[in-house]
């Protein structure tokens, strides 16, 4: 039997999750939703208000049909956005991006810094600790940053151990342990595509979340699935390497050592080869490439048109394979290929509709709304989720698992 302390904790999480996903509500509405007495809801709400996690308007409560709530007048309870903050960090190649979200999961601060392209784990941790300390000196964030989420573009286990991050040369790094030794707040480490996928769903609670597929396109092709509001991790936490679905036996050599992977057909290197007949570009050339190809295609450049047609063809094939396997309600596309995705999204949707198994509902194929900070924002939402979301709590045979 769950004791009163645990019951209070779970009910507080339910209230916070309800207010974040459904908006403000009266105390009576919350009591009915939780199935608790007015006295219990009074204690719970007052406790959240005392801790600055919730606030209450002074207007009288109304029932859904517009009538005044029975009993004494009451206000609308809502989250206090500035009651808590969460730092998200994306460790990339030559860059670290930071994003801070508030209790409503809205972005309130974002920035990026340039770092060495051969950044070591200890250097990354030091940069994160320095940024966190700088944030804590700001009046808005002082003592209210609750936890830190960090993403890397590599294979990460569910306990924050980086198995392999070839693009930075990291291998077998206990990144969560290194973070915990330098930062006193709870820290979480996640693959960047998993984080971006989770953030895309978490920040839009109105989206269906039974099953969402996310693809992050850039130097590689990261992937993730969010099922029932949670990342699908697999047995060891490394599921979601969708970029390595084999679509053919030909093609450029993929980063995994195979040929014909989805990644090798739709990443920046593939775009460069189809447009410029080479993938030996500088970092700045790669950064400008998606917009340049789209601009040239609009101007009638045949090579650019072919490059975009190849991209949409292989992208459609890859998404069709994922839909046939996962039956998602939503497929979200993000990453630095945004200009190309915007230009080809209609062709991709048509290819998906024509290619999936007959009878499978066509999912909503859409672009990510989080922009270039999507991984950092996703990391911050993971930190938020661990602190204040009821869906992370499971009960297994009288044991509370967090």
Coordinates of C-alpha atoms in Angstrom, one line a residue:
X1 CA 0.0 0.0 0.0
X2 CA 1.4 3.4 -1.0
X3 CA 1.9 5.6 2.1
X4 CA 0.5 9.2 2.4
X5 CA 3.9 10.8 1.5
X6 CA 4.1 8.9 -1.8
X7 CA 0.4 9.5 -2.5
X8 CA 0.9 13.3 -2.0
X9 CA 3.9 13.3 -4.3
X10 CA 2.1 11.4 -7.0
X11 CA -1.0 13.6 -6.8
X12 CA 1.2 16.7 -7.0
X13 CA 2.8 15.3 -10.2
X14 CA -0.6 14.6 -11.6
X15 CA -1.7 18.2 -10.9
X16 CA 1.4 19.7 -12.4
X17 CA 1.1 17.5 -15.5
X18 CA -2.6 18.3 -15.9
X19 CA -1.9 22.0 -15.7
X20 CA 0.9 21.9 -18.2
X21 CA -0.9 19.8 -20.8
X22 CA -4.5 21.0 -20.3
X23 CA -4.1 24.5 -19.0
X24 CA -5.6 26.3 -16.0
X25 CA -8.4 24.7 -14.0
X26 CA -10.4 25.4 -10.9
X27 CA -9.8 23.6 -7.7
X28 CA -13.1 21.8 -8.1
X29 CA -12.1 20.6 -11.6
X30 CA -8.8 19.3 -10.3
X31 CA -10.4 17.5 -7.3
X32 CA -12.9 15.8 -9.7
X33 CA -10.1 14.8 -12.1
X34 CA -8.0 13.4 -9.2
X35 CA -11.0 11.9 -7.4
X36 CA -10.0 13.4 -4.1
X37 CA -11.8 15.4 -1.4
X38 CA -11.9 19.2 -1.3
X39 CA -9.8 19.2 1.8
X40 CA -7.1 17.1 0.1
X41 CA -7.1 19.4 -3.0
X42 CA -6.7 22.4 -0.7
X43 CA -3.6 21.0 0.9
X44 CA -2.1 19.9 -2.4
X45 CA -2.8 23.2 -4.2
X46 CA -1.6 25.3 -1.3
X47 CA 1.6 23.3 -1.1
X48 CA 2.3 23.9 -4.8
X49 CA 1.6 27.6 -4.4
X50 CA 3.8 27.9 -1.4
X51 CA 6.7 26.4 -3.4
X52 CA 6.0 28.8 -6.3
X53 CA 5.2 25.9 -8.6
X54 CA 1.5 27.0 -9.1
X55 CA -0.4 30.2 -8.9
X56 CA -4.1 31.1 -8.6
X57 CA -6.1 33.8 -10.2
X58 CA -8.7 35.8 -8.2
X59 CA -11.6 35.3 -10.6
X60 CA -14.5 33.1 -9.5
X61 CA -14.4 29.5 -10.7
X62 CA -16.9 28.4 -13.4
X63 CA -18.2 25.1 -14.5
X64 CA -17.8 24.0 -18.1
X65 CA -21.3 25.3 -19.0
X66 CA -20.3 28.8 -17.7
X67 CA -22.1 28.5 -14.3
X68 CA -20.4 29.5 -11.1
X69 CA -18.8 26.7 -9.1
X70 CA -20.9 25.7 -6.0
X71 CA -19.5 26.6 -2.6
X72 CA -17.1 29.4 -1.9
X73 CA -15.8 31.3 -4.9
X74 CA -12.5 30.0 -6.2
X75 CA -9.9 31.1 -8.8
X76 CA -8.2 29.3 -11.7
X77 CA -5.1 27.4 -10.8
X78 CA -2.2 27.4 -13.3
X79 CA 1.4 26.6 -13.3
X80 CA 3.8 29.4 -12.3
X81 CA 6.1 29.4 -15.4
X82 CA 9.0 30.9 -13.4
X83 CA 8.7 28.5 -10.6
X84 CA 11.4 26.2 -12.0
X85 CA 13.8 26.1 -14.9
X86 CA 15.7 23.3 -16.7
X87 CA 18.9 23.5 -18.7
X88 CA 19.3 21.6 -21.9
X89 CA 22.6 21.2 -23.7
X90 CA 23.6 19.9 -27.1
X91 CA 27.2 18.9 -27.6
X92 CA 28.0 19.1 -31.3
X93 CA 31.0 19.3 -33.6
X94 CA 32.7 22.6 -32.9
X95 CA 29.6 23.9 -31.1
X96 CA 27.7 23.6 -27.8
X97 CA 24.1 24.9 -27.7
X98 CA 22.2 25.7 -24.5
X99 CA 18.5 26.2 -24.0
X100 CA 16.6 26.9 -20.8
X101 CA 12.9 26.1 -20.5
X102 CA 10.5 27.1 -17.7
X103 CA 7.9 25.0 -15.9
X104 CA 5.5 25.3 -18.8
X105 CA 8.2 23.9 -21.1
X106 CA 8.5 27.3 -22.9
X107 CA 12.0 28.3 -24.1
X108 CA 13.2 31.4 -22.1
X109 CA 16.9 31.5 -23.0
X110 CA 19.1 30.0 -25.7
X111 CA 22.6 30.5 -26.8
X112 CA 25.5 28.7 -28.5
X113 CA 29.3 28.8 -28.1
X114 CA 32.1 27.7 -30.4
X115 CA 34.4 25.0 -29.1
X116 CA 37.2 22.8 -30.4
X117 CA 36.2 20.3 -33.1
X118 CA 38.2 17.8 -31.0
X119 CA 36.4 18.6 -27.8
X120 CA 37.1 16.1 -25.0
X121 CA 34.5 14.9 -22.5
X122 CA 36.2 16.8 -19.7
X123 CA 36.3 20.0 -21.7
X124 CA 32.6 19.6 -22.6
X125 CA 31.7 19.1 -18.9
X126 CA 33.7 22.1 -17.9
X127 CA 31.9 24.3 -20.5
X128 CA 28.5 23.1 -19.3
X129 CA 29.4 23.7 -15.6
X130 CA 30.7 27.2 -16.5
X131 CA 27.5 28.1 -18.4
X132 CA 25.3 26.7 -15.5
X133 CA 27.2 28.8 -13.0
X134 CA 26.7 31.9 -15.2
X135 CA 23.0 31.3 -15.4
X136 CA 22.7 30.9 -11.6
X137 CA 24.0 34.4 -11.2
X138 CA 21.1 35.8 -13.1
X139 CA 18.2 36.9 -10.9
X140 CA 15.6 35.0 -12.9
X141 CA 17.3 31.6 -12.6
X142 CA 19.0 31.9 -9.2
X143 CA 18.3 28.7 -7.2
X144 CA 15.5 27.7 -9.6
X145 CA 17.4 25.6 -12.2
X146 CA 16.3 22.1 -11.2
X147 CA 18.3 19.8 -13.4
X148 CA 20.3 19.5 -16.6
X149 CA 19.8 17.4 -19.7
X150 CA 22.7 16.8 -22.2
X151 CA 22.6 15.3 -25.7
X152 CA 25.4 13.9 -27.9
X153 CA 25.2 12.7 -31.5
X154 CA 26.2 9.1 -30.7
X155 CA 25.0 5.9 -29.1
X156 CA 24.0 6.4 -25.5
X157 CA 22.7 3.9 -23.0
X158 CA 19.7 4.6 -20.7
X159 CA 22.0 5.4 -17.8
X160 CA 24.0 8.0 -19.6
X161 CA 27.0 6.0 -20.8
X162 CA 28.3 7.0 -24.2
X163 CA 29.1 3.8 -26.1
X164 CA 30.4 5.4 -29.2
X165 CA 30.5 8.9 -30.5
X166 CA 32.7 8.6 -33.6
X167 CA 32.2 12.2 -34.9
X168 CA 34.0 13.5 -31.8
X169 CA 36.2 10.5 -31.2
X170 CA 34.6 9.5 -27.9
X171 CA 34.2 5.9 -26.9
X172 CA 33.2 4.2 -23.7
X173 CA 32.6 7.5 -21.8
X174 CA 30.6 7.6 -18.6
X175 CA 29.4 11.1 -19.4
X176 CA 26.6 11.1 -16.7
X177 CA 29.2 10.3 -14.0
X178 CA 31.5 13.0 -15.2
X179 CA 28.7 15.5 -15.2
X180 CA 27.6 14.5 -11.8
X181 CA 31.1 15.0 -10.4
X182 CA 31.1 18.6 -11.7
X183 CA 27.4 19.6 -11.3
X184 CA 25.4 19.3 -8.1
X185 CA 22.1 19.1 -9.9
X186 CA 20.5 15.9 -11.3
X187 CA 22.0 15.3 -14.8
X188 CA 20.6 13.2 -17.7
X189 CA 22.4 12.2 -20.9
X190 CA 20.6 11.3 -24.1
X191 CA 21.2 10.7 -27.8
X192 CA 20.5 13.9 -29.7
X193 CA 17.8 12.5 -32.0
X194 CA 16.0 10.9 -29.0
X195 CA 16.1 14.3 -27.2
X196 CA 14.8 16.2 -30.2
X197 CA 12.0 13.7 -30.8
X198 CA 11.0 13.8 -27.1
X199 CA 11.1 17.6 -27.1
X200 CA 9.0 17.8 -30.3
X201 CA 6.2 15.8 -28.6
X202 CA 6.6 17.2 -25.1
X203 CA 6.3 20.8 -26.1
X204 CA 3.2 20.2 -28.1
X205 CA 0.9 18.2 -25.8
X206 CA -2.0 18.6 -28.3
X207 CA -0.2 16.3 -30.8
X208 CA -1.1 12.6 -30.7
X209 CA 1.7 10.8 -28.8
X210 CA 0.8 7.2 -29.0
X211 CA 3.6 6.7 -31.6
X212 CA 5.7 9.4 -33.1
X213 CA 8.7 8.9 -35.4
X214 CA 11.4 11.6 -35.5
X215 CA 14.2 12.0 -38.1
X216 CA 17.1 14.5 -37.6
X217 CA 18.8 15.2 -40.9
X218 CA 22.3 16.8 -41.2
X219 CA 25.8 15.3 -41.2
X220 CA 24.0 12.0 -40.5
X221 CA 20.4 10.9 -40.0
X222 CA 19.5 10.4 -36.4
X223 CA 16.2 8.8 -35.5
X224 CA 13.9 8.1 -32.6
X225 CA 10.5 6.8 -31.7
X226 CA 8.3 8.2 -28.9
X227 CA 5.7 5.7 -27.8
X228 CA 3.0 6.6 -25.3
X229 CA 4.9 9.8 -24.5
X230 CA 8.2 8.0 -23.8
X231 CA 11.3 7.4 -26.0
X232 CA 11.5 3.8 -27.3
X233 CA 14.9 2.7 -26.0
X234 CA 15.2 -1.0 -26.7
X235 CA 16.9 -3.5 -24.4
X236 CA 20.0 -1.4 -23.7
X237 CA 18.8 2.1 -24.5
X238 CA 20.3 2.3 -28.0
X239 CA 17.2 1.9 -30.2
X240 CA 16.4 4.3 -32.9
X241 CA 19.3 4.1 -35.3
X242 CA 16.8 4.6 -38.2
X243 CA 19.5 6.2 -40.4
X244 CA 21.0 2.8 -40.8
X245 CA 18.0 1.1 -42.4
X246 CA 19.4 -0.6 -45.5
X247 CA 17.6 0.6 -48.6
X248 CA 20.0 -0.8 -51.2
X249 CA 23.3 -2.6 -51.7
X250 CA 24.8 0.4 -53.6
X251 CA 25.6 3.9 -52.6
X252 CA 28.3 5.8 -50.7
X253 CA 30.0 4.2 -47.7
X254 CA 28.0 5.1 -44.6
X255 CA 29.5 6.1 -41.3
X256 CA 28.6 2.7 -39.9
X257 CA 30.8 1.0 -42.5
X258 CA 27.9 -0.4 -44.7
X259 CA 26.5 0.8 -48.0
X260 CA 22.9 1.7 -48.9
X261 CA 21.8 3.0 -45.5
X262 CA 19.1 5.7 -45.5
X263 CA 21.7 8.1 -43.9
X264 CA 24.0 7.8 -46.9
X265 CA 21.2 8.8 -49.3
X266 CA 19.7 11.8 -47.4
X267 CA 22.5 13.5 -45.4
X268 CA 24.5 16.6 -46.3
X269 CA 27.2 14.5 -48.0
X270 CA 24.6 12.9 -50.3
X271 CA 23.2 16.4 -51.2
X272 CA 26.7 17.6 -51.9
X273 CA 27.6 14.6 -54.1
X274 CA 24.4 15.0 -56.2
X275 CA 24.7 18.7 -56.5
X276 CA 28.5 19.3 -56.7
X277 CA 29.8 15.8 -57.5
X278 CA 31.9 15.9 -54.3
X279 CA 31.4 15.7 -50.6
X280 CA 34.8 17.3 -49.8
X281 CA 33.3 20.6 -48.5
X282 CA 34.3 22.9 -45.7
X283 CA 32.1 23.3 -42.6
X284 CA 30.9 26.6 -43.8
X285 CA 30.1 25.2 -47.3
X286 CA 28.1 22.4 -45.7
X287 CA 26.2 24.9 -43.5
X288 CA 25.2 26.9 -46.6
X289 CA 24.5 23.9 -48.8
X290 CA 20.8 23.2 -48.1
X291 CA 19.6 26.8 -48.8
X292 CA 21.9 27.1 -51.8
X293 CA 20.6 23.9 -53.4
X294 CA 17.0 25.1 -52.9
X295 CA 17.8 28.5 -54.3
X296 CA 19.5 27.1 -57.4
X297 CA 16.6 24.6 -58.0
X298 CA 14.1 27.5 -57.9
X299 CA 16.3 29.2 -60.5
X300 CA 16.2 26.1 -62.8
X301 CA 19.6 24.6 -62.0
X302 CA 19.3 21.0 -63.3
X303 CA 21.9 19.6 -60.9
X304 CA 20.1 21.2 -57.9
X305 CA 16.7 19.8 -59.1
X306 CA 18.2 16.3 -59.5
X307 CA 19.7 16.6 -56.0
X308 CA 16.3 17.5 -54.5
X309 CA 14.5 14.7 -56.4
X310 CA 17.0 12.2 -55.1
X311 CA 16.6 13.4 -51.6
X312 CA 12.8 13.2 -51.6
X313 CA 12.9 9.8 -53.3
X314 CA 15.1 8.2 -50.7
X315 CA 13.5 10.1 -47.8
X316 CA 10.1 8.8 -48.9
X317 CA 11.4 5.2 -49.1
X318 CA 12.9 5.5 -45.6
X319 CA 9.8 6.9 -44.0
X320 CA 7.6 4.3 -45.7
X321 CA 9.7 1.5 -44.2
X322 CA 9.4 3.1 -40.7
X323 CA 5.7 3.6 -41.1
X324 CA 5.2 0.0 -42.1
X325 CA 7.1 -1.1 -39.0
X326 CA 5.8 1.3 -36.4
X327 CA 2.4 2.6 -37.6
X328 CA 3.1 6.0 -36.2
X329 CA 0.5 8.8 -36.0
X330 CA 3.1 11.5 -36.7
X331 CA 6.4 11.7 -38.4
X332 CA 8.5 14.7 -37.6
X333 CA 11.5 15.9 -39.6
X334 CA 14.1 18.2 -38.2
X335 CA 17.8 19.1 -38.5
X336 CA 19.9 21.5 -40.6
X337 CA 18.3 20.2 -43.8
X338 CA 15.3 22.4 -43.0
X339 CA 15.4 24.4 -46.3
X340 CA 15.5 21.1 -48.3
X341 CA 12.7 19.6 -46.2
X342 CA 10.5 22.6 -46.7
X343 CA 11.0 22.4 -50.4
X344 CA 10.4 18.7 -50.7
X345 CA 7.8 18.0 -48.0
X346 CA 4.9 17.7 -50.5
X347 CA 6.8 15.2 -52.6
X348 CA 7.8 13.2 -49.5
X349 CA 4.1 13.2 -48.3
X350 CA 3.0 11.9 -51.7
X351 CA 5.7 9.2 -51.7
X352 CA 4.6 8.1 -48.3
X353 CA 0.9 8.0 -49.2
X354 CA 1.7 5.9 -52.3
X355 CA 4.2 3.6 -50.7
X356 CA 2.8 2.4 -47.4
X357 CA 1.0 -0.9 -47.0
X358 CA -2.7 -0.6 -48.0
X359 CA -4.9 -0.1 -45.0
X360 CA -2.3 1.5 -42.8
X361 CA -3.5 5.0 -41.9
X362 CA -1.4 7.7 -43.5
X363 CA 0.4 9.6 -40.7
X364 CA 0.9 13.3 -40.4
X365 CA 4.4 14.1 -41.9
X366 CA 5.4 17.4 -40.6
X367 CA 8.5 19.6 -39.9
X368 CA 9.8 20.2 -36.4
X369 CA 8.8 23.5 -34.9
X370 CA 11.8 23.8 -32.5
X371 CA 14.5 25.1 -34.9
X372 CA 18.2 24.7 -34.6
X373 CA 18.0 24.4 -30.8
X374 CA 15.8 21.4 -31.1
X375 CA 18.3 19.0 -29.4
X376 CA 19.1 21.4 -26.5
X377 CA 15.4 22.1 -26.0
X378 CA 14.7 18.3 -26.1
X379 CA 17.4 17.7 -23.5
X380 CA 15.7 20.4 -21.3
X381 CA 12.3 18.7 -21.7
X382 CA 13.9 15.4 -20.6
X383 CA 15.1 17.1 -17.4
X384 CA 11.7 18.6 -16.9
X385 CA 10.0 15.3 -17.5
X386 CA 12.1 13.6 -14.8
X387 CA 11.3 16.3 -12.3
X388 CA 7.6 17.1 -12.8
X389 CA 5.8 14.7 -15.1
X390 CA 3.6 11.9 -13.8
X391 CA 4.2 9.7 -16.9
X392 CA 7.7 8.9 -15.8
X393 CA 6.4 7.2 -12.6
X394 CA 5.6 3.5 -12.7
X395 CA 4.5 1.2 -9.9
X396 CA 5.8 -2.4 -10.1
X397 CA 4.8 -4.7 -7.3
X398 CA 4.7 -2.1 -4.5
X399 CA 8.0 -0.6 -5.7
X400 CA 8.1 3.0 -6.8
X401 CA 10.3 3.4 -9.9
X402 CA 11.3 6.9 -10.9

